[in-house]
Amino acid sequence: MQGVCLLGATGSIGQSTLNIIEQHPDKFFLACASANESVDKMADICRRFLPKRIVMGSQEARDRVATLCDGLPISFEWGSEALDSIAEDAQVDQVMAAIMGFAGLKPTLAGIRAKKRILLANKEALVTAGQLFMDEVAKHGVTLLPIDSEHNAIFQSLPQDEHGAHKRDFSKIVLTASGGPFRSWSLEAMKEVTLAQACAHPKWSMGQKISIDSASLMNKGLELIEACWLFNVTPNEVDVVVHPESIIHSMVSYRDGSVIAQMGNPDMRVPIAYGMTWPNRVATSVEPLDFVKVASLHFEAPDLERFPNLQLAAEAWYLGGTAMAVLNAANEVAVDAFVKGRIRFLDISTVNRAVLHSTDIQSVDSLDIVFAADKVARVMTKQYIAERNWL
């Protein structure tokens, strides 16, 4: 039996993880879980899975969950220190890092330092502090399994040793992208994108922030940076290909001309279950792929004029240092501004470019530098947005 710490239990990744735990009660149990303010969802999780400890984002949310779950043998906690603590808990064997955004970095690092198996669904941890993050993984001898469907597909398409390390005998990584809801829209039409349209992903059911990032291809840009850290490559060694069917989740091109791809119906329970059970596999109740029904697959190059965030991510990687943390912070603030109706959809990339190119980039040798860069970039982005008339 493996104890799971589920960081971000009420989001889409968290819910899919709970589904796998529920399907395999002989293999997994929920030891600890966290959420921000989703009180009712967390209360339901507590009743169904009886975790040892849960952590909420505020004292008020903690108290409300505790009241709804009165009498259950659970420790109800709140705050960042408690969040780090559950990732280190003695009952935990695996940490599912599914807190979206920069907030997921510290508790994921706490799990690494406690030598837990890390199931990484938070791409921002690698984007903002990639070298430090991977150094910690190596230092503590931790098994790191990527959960993003694309990176999980790459992992499955590469030969590994018993620790998950890869042989370097490939020539290119091919990262697939659905293209999002605006793949076929003109630049002129994209000027009028609404929040509801940006959140309507054609293939995946995701939260609001990641859906908007997917629509702008920033999500793919962050995945490009993540792939570089995970598989020790540069952006020049990663091809991004738009594949609207989302059947091939990513591919690896080898030196001899072979290409190995991981395919399947788009359902996050597959990469989650693979990460939880690697190097083995378990049933997921996901419908098998019907090749006759699929019939054909299509591929096209991404349009960097309509989706400049992808190129900005590559630029940030080559700039190095704090550039990736700056871009991530700017994008989080810009997306929030779009959600609140302060800027338009296309303005997100305009904001990101301006902040990235006007910030002093520093080398990174500690998390303090990363946190400071994140804080400065957020202030700069808010000021940049506030000083202009966007609508």
CSV table of N, CA and C in Angstrom, one decimal, residues 219-360:
chain,number,residue,atom,x,y,z
A,219,ASN,N,0.7,27.6,-22.3
A,219,ASN,CA,0.9,26.3,-21.6
A,219,ASN,C,1.9,25.5,-22.4
A,220,LYS,N,1.9,25.5,-23.7
A,220,LYS,CA,2.9,24.8,-24.5
A,220,LYS,C,4.3,25.4,-24.3
A,221,GLY,N,4.3,26.7,-24.2
A,221,GLY,CA,5.6,27.3,-23.9
A,221,GLY,C,6.2,26.8,-22.6
A,222,LEU,N,5.4,26.8,-21.6
A,222,LEU,CA,5.9,26.3,-20.3
A,222,LEU,C,6.3,24.8,-20.3
A,223,GLU,N,5.5,24.1,-21.1
A,223,GLU,CA,5.9,22.7,-21.3
A,223,GLU,C,7.2,22.5,-22.1
A,224,LEU,N,7.4,23.4,-23.0
A,224,LEU,CA,8.7,23.4,-23.7
A,224,LEU,C,9.9,23.6,-22.7
A,225,ILE,N,9.7,24.6,-21.8
A,225,ILE,CA,10.8,24.8,-20.8
A,225,ILE,C,10.9,23.6,-19.9
A,226,GLU,N,9.8,23.0,-19.5
A,226,GLU,CA,9.7,21.9,-18.6
A,226,GLU,C,10.4,20.7,-19.3
A,227,ALA,N,10.2,20.5,-20.6
A,227,ALA,CA,10.8,19.4,-21.3
A,227,ALA,C,12.3,19.5,-21.3
A,228,CYS,N,12.8,20.8,-21.5
A,228,CYS,CA,14.2,21.0,-21.5
A,228,CYS,C,14.9,20.6,-20.2
A,229,TRP,N,14.3,20.9,-19.1
A,229,TRP,CA,14.8,20.5,-17.8
A,229,TRP,C,14.7,19.0,-17.5
A,230,LEU,N,13.5,18.5,-17.8
A,230,LEU,CA,13.3,17.0,-17.5
A,230,LEU,C,14.2,16.1,-18.4
A,231,PHE,N,14.4,16.5,-19.6
A,231,PHE,CA,15.1,15.6,-20.5
A,231,PHE,C,16.5,16.1,-21.0
A,232,ASN,N,17.0,17.2,-20.3
A,232,ASN,CA,18.3,17.7,-20.6
A,232,ASN,C,18.5,18.1,-22.0
A,233,VAL,N,17.6,18.9,-22.6
A,233,VAL,CA,17.7,19.3,-24.0
A,233,VAL,C,17.6,20.8,-24.0
A,234,THR,N,17.8,21.4,-25.2
A,234,THR,CA,17.5,22.8,-25.4
A,234,THR,C,16.3,23.0,-26.3
A,235,PRO,N,15.7,24.2,-26.4
A,235,PRO,CA,14.5,24.4,-27.2
A,235,PRO,C,14.8,24.0,-28.7
A,236,ASN,N,16.0,24.1,-29.1
A,236,ASN,CA,16.4,23.7,-30.5
A,236,ASN,C,16.2,22.2,-30.8
A,237,GLU,N,16.2,21.4,-29.7
A,237,GLU,CA,16.1,20.0,-29.8
A,237,GLU,C,14.6,19.5,-29.5
A,238,VAL,N,13.7,20.5,-29.5
A,238,VAL,CA,12.3,20.2,-29.2
A,238,VAL,C,11.5,20.8,-30.4
A,239,ASP,N,10.7,20.0,-31.1
A,239,ASP,CA,9.8,20.4,-32.1
A,239,ASP,C,8.4,20.5,-31.5
A,240,VAL,N,7.7,21.6,-31.6
A,240,VAL,CA,6.3,21.6,-31.2
A,240,VAL,C,5.4,21.5,-32.5
A,241,VAL,N,4.5,20.5,-32.4
A,241,VAL,CA,3.7,20.2,-33.6
A,241,VAL,C,2.2,20.2,-33.1
A,242,VAL,N,1.4,21.0,-33.8
A,242,VAL,CA,0.0,21.0,-33.5
A,242,VAL,C,-0.7,19.8,-34.1
A,243,HIS,N,-1.4,19.1,-33.2
A,243,HIS,CA,-2.0,17.8,-33.5
A,243,HIS,C,-3.4,17.9,-32.9
A,244,PRO,N,-4.4,18.4,-33.6
A,244,PRO,CA,-5.7,18.7,-33.0
A,244,PRO,C,-6.5,17.5,-32.4
A,245,GLU,N,-6.2,16.3,-32.9
A,245,GLU,CA,-7.0,15.1,-32.4
A,245,GLU,C,-6.5,14.8,-31.0
A,246,SER,N,-5.3,15.2,-30.5
A,246,SER,CA,-4.8,14.9,-29.2
A,246,SER,C,-4.8,13.4,-28.9
A,247,ILE,N,-4.4,12.6,-30.0
A,247,ILE,CA,-4.3,11.1,-29.8
A,247,ILE,C,-2.9,10.8,-29.6
A,248,ILE,N,-1.9,11.3,-30.3
A,248,ILE,CA,-0.5,11.2,-30.0
A,248,ILE,C,-0.1,12.3,-29.0
A,249,HIS,N,0.3,11.9,-27.8
A,249,HIS,CA,0.5,12.8,-26.8
A,249,HIS,C,1.9,13.4,-26.8
A,250,SER,N,2.8,12.8,-27.4
A,250,SER,CA,4.2,13.3,-27.8
A,250,SER,C,5.0,12.2,-28.4
A,251,MET,N,6.1,12.5,-28.9
A,251,MET,CA,6.9,11.5,-29.7
A,251,MET,C,8.4,11.8,-29.4
A,252,VAL,N,9.2,10.8,-29.7
A,252,VAL,CA,10.7,10.9,-29.6
A,252,VAL,C,11.3,10.4,-31.0
A,253,SER,N,12.1,11.3,-31.6
A,253,SER,CA,12.7,10.9,-32.9
A,253,SER,C,14.1,10.5,-32.6
A,254,TYR,N,14.5,9.3,-33.1
A,254,TYR,CA,15.8,8.7,-32.8
A,254,TYR,C,16.8,8.9,-33.9
A,255,ARG,N,18.1,8.7,-33.6
A,255,ARG,CA,19.1,9.0,-34.6
A,255,ARG,C,19.0,8.1,-35.8
A,256,ASP,N,18.4,6.9,-35.7
A,256,ASP,CA,18.4,6.0,-36.9
A,256,ASP,C,17.2,6.3,-37.7
A,257,GLY,N,16.4,7.4,-37.4
A,257,GLY,CA,15.2,7.7,-38.2
A,257,GLY,C,13.9,7.2,-37.6
A,258,SER,N,14.0,6.3,-36.6
A,258,SER,CA,12.8,5.8,-35.9
A,258,SER,C,12.1,6.9,-35.1
A,259,VAL,N,10.8,6.8,-35.0
A,259,VAL,CA,10.0,7.7,-34.2
A,259,VAL,C,9.1,6.9,-33.3
A,260,ILE,N,9.2,7.0,-32.0
A,260,ILE,CA,8.4,6.3,-31.0
A,260,ILE,C,7.4,7.3,-30.4
A,261,ALA,N,6.1,6.9,-30.5
A,261,ALA,CA,5.0,7.8,-30.0
A,261,ALA,C,4.2,7.1,-28.9
A,262,GLN,N,3.7,7.9,-28.0
A,262,GLN,CA,2.7,7.3,-27.0
A,262,GLN,C,1.3,7.8,-27.4
A,263,MET,N,0.4,6.9,-27.6
A,263,MET,CA,-0.9,7.3,-28.1
A,263,MET,C,-2.0,6.8,-27.1
A,264,GLY,N,-3.2,7.4,-27.2
A,264,GLY,CA,-4.3,7.0,-26.4
A,264,GLY,C,-5.4,8.1,-26.4
A,265,ASN,N,-6.6,7.7,-25.9
A,265,ASN,CA,-7.6,8.7,-25.8
A,265,ASN,C,-7.2,9.7,-24.8
A,266,PRO,N,-7.6,11.0,-25.0
A,266,PRO,CA,-7.2,12.1,-24.1
A,266,PRO,C,-7.9,12.0,-22.7
A,267,ASP,N,-7.2,11.4,-21.7
A,267,ASP,CA,-7.8,11.2,-20.4
A,267,ASP,C,-6.6,11.2,-19.4
A,268,MET,N,-6.6,12.2,-18.5
A,268,MET,CA,-5.4,12.3,-17.6
A,268,MET,C,-5.2,11.2,-16.6
A,269,ARG,N,-6.2,10.3,-16.5
A,269,ARG,CA,-6.0,9.1,-15.6
A,269,ARG,C,-4.9,8.2,-16.1
A,270,VAL,N,-4.7,8.2,-17.5
A,270,VAL,CA,-3.6,7.3,-18.0
A,270,VAL,C,-2.2,7.8,-17.5
A,271,PRO,N,-1.8,9.0,-17.7
A,271,PRO,CA,-0.5,9.4,-17.2
A,271,PRO,C,-0.4,9.4,-15.7
A,272,ILE,N,-1.5,9.7,-15.0
A,272,ILE,CA,-1.5,9.7,-13.6
A,272,ILE,C,-1.3,8.3,-13.1
A,273,ALA,N,-2.0,7.3,-13.6
A,273,ALA,CA,-1.8,5.9,-13.2
A,273,ALA,C,-0.4,5.4,-13.5
A,274,TYR,N,0.1,5.8,-14.7
A,274,TYR,CA,1.4,5.3,-15.0
A,274,TYR,C,2.5,5.9,-14.0
A,275,GLY,N,2.3,7.1,-13.7
A,275,GLY,CA,3.3,7.7,-12.7
A,275,GLY,C,3.1,7.1,-11.4
A,276,MET,N,1.9,6.8,-10.9
A,276,MET,CA,1.7,6.2,-9.6
A,276,MET,C,2.2,4.7,-9.5
A,277,THR,N,2.2,4.0,-10.6
A,277,THR,CA,2.6,2.6,-10.6
A,277,THR,C,3.9,2.2,-11.3
A,278,TRP,N,4.5,3.2,-12.0
A,278,TRP,CA,5.8,3.0,-12.7
A,278,TRP,C,6.7,2.2,-11.9
A,279,PRO,N,7.4,1.2,-12.5
A,279,PRO,CA,7.4,0.8,-13.9
A,279,PRO,C,6.3,-0.2,-14.3
A,280,ASN,N,5.3,-0.3,-13.5
A,280,ASN,CA,4.2,-1.2,-13.8
A,280,ASN,C,3.0,-0.4,-14.4
A,281,ARG,N,1.9,-1.1,-14.7
A,281,ARG,CA,0.7,-0.4,-15.2
A,281,ARG,C,-0.5,-1.1,-14.5
A,282,VAL,N,-1.6,-0.3,-14.4
A,282,VAL,CA,-2.8,-0.8,-13.9
A,282,VAL,C,-4.0,-0.4,-14.8
A,283,ALA,N,-5.1,-1.0,-14.6
A,283,ALA,CA,-6.3,-0.6,-15.3
A,283,ALA,C,-6.7,0.8,-14.9
A,284,THR,N,-7.3,1.6,-15.8
A,284,THR,CA,-7.8,2.9,-15.5
A,284,THR,C,-9.2,3.2,-15.8
A,285,SER,N,-9.9,2.3,-16.5
A,285,SER,CA,-11.3,2.4,-17.0
A,285,SER,C,-11.4,3.4,-18.1
A,286,VAL,N,-10.2,3.8,-18.7
A,286,VAL,CA,-10.2,4.7,-19.9
A,286,VAL,C,-10.5,3.8,-21.1
A,287,GLU,N,-11.4,4.3,-21.9
A,287,GLU,CA,-11.8,3.6,-23.1
A,287,GLU,C,-10.5,3.4,-24.0
A,288,PRO,N,-10.3,2.1,-24.5
A,288,PRO,CA,-9.2,1.8,-25.4
A,288,PRO,C,-9.3,2.6,-26.7
A,289,LEU,N,-8.2,2.9,-27.3
A,289,LEU,CA,-8.2,3.6,-28.5
A,289,LEU,C,-8.7,2.8,-29.7
A,290,ASP,N,-9.6,3.3,-30.4
A,290,ASP,CA,-10.2,2.6,-31.6
A,290,ASP,C,-9.6,3.2,-32.8
A,291,PHE,N,-8.6,2.6,-33.5
A,291,PHE,CA,-7.9,3.2,-34.6
A,291,PHE,C,-8.9,3.4,-35.8
A,292,VAL,N,-9.8,2.5,-36.0
A,292,VAL,CA,-10.7,2.6,-37.1
A,292,VAL,C,-11.6,3.8,-36.9
A,293,LYS,N,-12.0,4.1,-35.7
A,293,LYS,CA,-12.9,5.2,-35.3
A,293,LYS,C,-12.1,6.5,-35.5
A,294,VAL,N,-10.8,6.5,-35.1
A,294,VAL,CA,-10.0,7.7,-35.2
A,294,VAL,C,-9.8,8.0,-36.7
A,295,ALA,N,-9.5,7.0,-37.5
A,295,ALA,CA,-9.4,7.1,-39.0
A,295,ALA,C,-8.2,7.9,-39.5
A,296,SER,N,-8.0,9.1,-39.0
A,296,SER,CA,-6.9,9.9,-39.5
A,296,SER,C,-6.4,10.9,-38.5
A,297,LEU,N,-5.1,11.2,-38.6
A,297,LEU,CA,-4.4,12.1,-37.7
A,297,LEU,C,-3.8,13.3,-38.5
A,298,HIS,N,-3.9,14.5,-37.9
A,298,HIS,CA,-3.4,15.7,-38.6
A,298,HIS,C,-2.3,16.4,-37.8
A,299,PHE,N,-1.4,17.0,-38.5
A,299,PHE,CA,-0.3,17.8,-37.9
A,299,PHE,C,-0.1,19.1,-38.7
A,300,GLU,N,0.3,20.1,-37.9
A,300,GLU,CA,0.6,21.4,-38.6
A,300,GLU,C,1.6,22.1,-37.7
A,301,ALA,N,2.3,23.1,-38.2
A,301,ALA,CA,3.2,23.9,-37.5
A,301,ALA,C,2.5,25.0,-36.7
A,302,PRO,N,2.9,25.3,-35.5
A,302,PRO,CA,2.2,26.4,-34.7
A,302,PRO,C,2.5,27.7,-35.4
A,303,ASP,N,1.5,28.6,-35.3
A,303,ASP,CA,1.6,29.9,-35.9
A,303,ASP,C,2.1,30.9,-34.8
A,304,LEU,N,3.3,31.3,-34.9
A,304,LEU,CA,3.9,32.1,-33.9
A,304,LEU,C,3.5,33.6,-34.0
A,305,GLU,N,2.9,34.0,-35.1
A,305,GLU,CA,2.4,35.3,-35.1
A,305,GLU,C,1.1,35.4,-34.3
A,306,ARG,N,0.2,34.4,-34.4
A,306,ARG,CA,-1.0,34.5,-33.6
A,306,ARG,C,-0.8,34.0,-32.2
A,307,PHE,N,0.2,33.2,-32.0
A,307,PHE,CA,0.5,32.6,-30.6
A,307,PHE,C,2.0,32.9,-30.3
A,308,PRO,N,2.3,34.1,-30.0
A,308,PRO,CA,3.7,34.5,-29.7
A,308,PRO,C,4.3,34.0,-28.4
A,309,ASN,N,3.4,33.5,-27.5
A,309,ASN,CA,3.8,33.1,-26.2
A,309,ASN,C,4.8,31.9,-26.3
A,310,LEU,N,4.6,31.1,-27.3
A,310,LEU,CA,5.5,29.9,-27.5
A,310,LEU,C,6.9,30.3,-27.7
A,311,GLN,N,7.1,31.3,-28.6
A,311,GLN,CA,8.4,31.8,-28.9
A,311,GLN,C,9.0,32.6,-27.6
A,312,LEU,N,8.1,33.3,-26.9
A,312,LEU,CA,8.6,34.0,-25.7
A,312,LEU,C,9.2,33.0,-24.7
A,313,ALA,N,8.6,31.8,-24.6
A,313,ALA,CA,9.1,30.8,-23.6
A,313,ALA,C,10.5,30.3,-24.0
A,314,ALA,N,10.7,30.1,-25.3
A,314,ALA,CA,12.0,29.7,-25.8
A,314,ALA,C,13.0,30.8,-25.5
A,315,GLU,N,12.6,32.0,-25.8
A,315,GLU,CA,13.5,33.2,-25.5
A,315,GLU,C,13.9,33.2,-24.0
A,316,ALA,N,12.9,33.0,-23.1
A,316,ALA,CA,13.2,33.0,-21.7
A,316,ALA,C,14.2,31.9,-21.3
A,317,TRP,N,14.0,30.7,-21.9
A,317,TRP,CA,15.0,29.6,-21.6
A,317,TRP,C,16.4,30.0,-22.0
A,318,TYR,N,16.6,30.6,-23.2
A,318,TYR,CA,17.9,31.0,-23.6
A,318,TYR,C,18.5,32.1,-22.8
A,319,LEU,N,17.6,33.1,-22.3
A,319,LEU,CA,18.1,34.1,-21.5
A,319,LEU,C,18.6,33.6,-20.2
A,320,GLY,N,17.9,32.5,-19.7
A,320,GLY,CA,18.4,31.8,-18.5
A,320,GLY,C,18.1,32.6,-17.2
A,321,GLY,N,18.7,32.1,-16.1
A,321,GLY,CA,18.6,32.8,-14.8
A,321,GLY,C,17.1,33.0,-14.4
A,322,THR,N,16.8,34.2,-14.0
A,322,THR,CA,15.4,34.5,-13.5
A,322,THR,C,14.4,34.7,-14.6
A,323,ALA,N,14.9,34.7,-15.9
A,323,ALA,CA,13.9,35.0,-17.0
A,323,ALA,C,12.7,34.2,-17.0
A,324,MET,N,12.8,32.9,-16.8
A,324,MET,CA,11.7,32.0,-16.8
A,324,MET,C,10.7,32.3,-15.7
A,325,ALA,N,11.2,32.6,-14.5
A,325,ALA,CA,10.4,33.0,-13.4
A,325,ALA,C,9.6,34.3,-13.7
A,326,VAL,N,10.3,35.2,-14.3
A,326,VAL,CA,9.7,36.5,-14.7
A,326,VAL,C,8.6,36.3,-15.7
A,327,LEU,N,8.8,35.5,-16.7
A,327,LEU,CA,7.8,35.2,-17.7
A,327,LEU,C,6.6,34.5,-17.1
A,328,ASN,N,6.8,33.6,-16.2
A,328,ASN,CA,5.7,32.9,-15.6
A,328,ASN,C,4.9,33.8,-14.7
A,329,ALA,N,5.6,34.7,-13.9
A,329,ALA,CA,4.9,35.6,-13.1
A,329,ALA,C,4.1,36.6,-13.9
A,330,ALA,N,4.7,37.1,-14.9
A,330,ALA,CA,4.0,38.1,-15.8
A,330,ALA,C,2.7,37.4,-16.4
A,331,ASN,N,2.8,36.2,-16.8
A,331,ASN,CA,1.7,35.5,-17.4
A,331,ASN,C,0.6,35.3,-16.4
A,332,GLU,N,0.9,34.9,-15.2
A,332,GLU,CA,-0.1,34.6,-14.2
A,332,GLU,C,-0.9,35.9,-13.9
A,333,VAL,N,-0.2,37.0,-13.8
A,333,VAL,CA,-0.8,38.3,-13.6
A,333,VAL,C,-1.7,38.7,-14.8
A,334,ALA,N,-1.1,38.6,-16.0
A,334,ALA,CA,-1.9,38.9,-17.2
A,334,ALA,C,-3.1,38.1,-17.4
A,335,VAL,N,-3.0,36.8,-17.1
A,335,VAL,CA,-4.2,35.9,-17.2
A,335,VAL,C,-5.3,36.4,-16.2
A,336,ASP,N,-4.8,36.7,-15.0
A,336,ASP,CA,-5.8,37.1,-14.0
A,336,ASP,C,-6.5,38.4,-14.5
A,337,ALA,N,-5.7,39.3,-15.1
A,337,ALA,CA,-6.3,40.6,-15.6
A,337,ALA,C,-7.3,40.3,-16.7
A,338,PHE,N,-7.0,39.3,-17.6
A,338,PHE,CA,-7.9,38.9,-18.6
A,338,PHE,C,-9.2,38.4,-18.0
A,339,VAL,N,-9.1,37.5,-17.0
A,339,VAL,CA,-10.2,36.9,-16.3
A,339,VAL,C,-11.1,38.0,-15.7
A,340,LYS,N,-10.5,39.0,-15.2
A,340,LYS,CA,-11.3,40.1,-14.6
A,340,LYS,C,-11.7,41.2,-15.5
A,341,GLY,N,-11.5,41.0,-16.8
A,341,GLY,CA,-11.9,41.9,-17.8
A,341,GLY,C,-11.2,43.2,-18.0
A,342,ARG,N,-9.9,43.2,-17.5
A,342,ARG,CA,-9.1,44.4,-17.6
A,342,ARG,C,-8.3,44.5,-18.9
A,343,ILE,N,-8.0,43.4,-19.5
A,343,ILE,CA,-7.3,43.3,-20.8
A,343,ILE,C,-7.9,42.3,-21.7
A,344,ARG,N,-7.6,42.4,-22.9
A,344,ARG,CA,-8.1,41.4,-23.9
A,344,ARG,C,-7.2,40.2,-24.0
A,345,PHE,N,-7.7,39.2,-24.6
A,345,PHE,CA,-7.0,37.9,-24.8
A,345,PHE,C,-5.6,38.1,-25.4
A,346,LEU,N,-5.6,38.8,-26.5
A,346,LEU,CA,-4.3,39.0,-27.2
A,346,LEU,C,-3.4,39.9,-26.5
A,347,ASP,N,-3.9,40.7,-25.5
A,347,ASP,CA,-3.0,41.5,-24.7
A,347,ASP,C,-2.1,40.7,-23.8
A,348,ILE,N,-2.5,39.5,-23.5
A,348,ILE,CA,-1.7,38.6,-22.6
A,348,ILE,C,-0.3,38.5,-23.1
A,349,SER,N,-0.1,38.2,-24.3
A,349,SER,CA,1.3,38.0,-24.8
A,349,SER,C,2.0,39.3,-24.9
A,350,THR,N,1.2,40.4,-25.2
A,350,THR,CA,1.9,41.8,-25.2
A,350,THR,C,2.4,42.1,-23.9
A,351,VAL,N,1.7,41.9,-22.8
A,351,VAL,CA,2.1,42.1,-21.5
A,351,VAL,C,3.4,41.2,-21.2
A,352,ASN,N,3.3,39.9,-21.5
A,352,ASN,CA,4.4,39.0,-21.2
A,352,ASN,C,5.7,39.5,-21.8
A,353,ARG,N,5.6,39.9,-23.1
A,353,ARG,CA,6.8,40.3,-23.8
A,353,ARG,C,7.4,41.5,-23.2
A,354,ALA,N,6.5,42.5,-22.9
A,354,ALA,CA,7.0,43.8,-22.3
A,354,ALA,C,7.8,43.6,-21.0
A,355,VAL,N,7.2,42.7,-20.1
A,355,VAL,CA,7.8,42.5,-18.8
A,355,VAL,C,9.1,41.7,-18.9
A,356,LEU,N,9.0,40.7,-19.8
A,356,LEU,CA,10.2,39.9,-19.9
A,356,LEU,C,11.4,40.7,-20.5
A,357,HIS,N,11.1,41.6,-21.4
A,357,HIS,CA,12.2,42.3,-22.0
A,357,HIS,C,12.6,43.6,-21.3
A,358,SER,N,11.9,43.9,-20.2
A,358,SER,CA,12.2,45.1,-19.4
A,358,SER,C,12.7,44.8,-18.0
A,359,THR,N,12.9,43.6,-17.7
A,359,THR,CA,13.3,43.1,-16.4
A,359,THR,C,14.8,42.8,-16.4
A,360,ASP,N,15.5,43.1,-15.3
A,360,ASP,CA,16.9,42.7,-15.2
A,360,ASP,C,17.0,41.3,-14.8
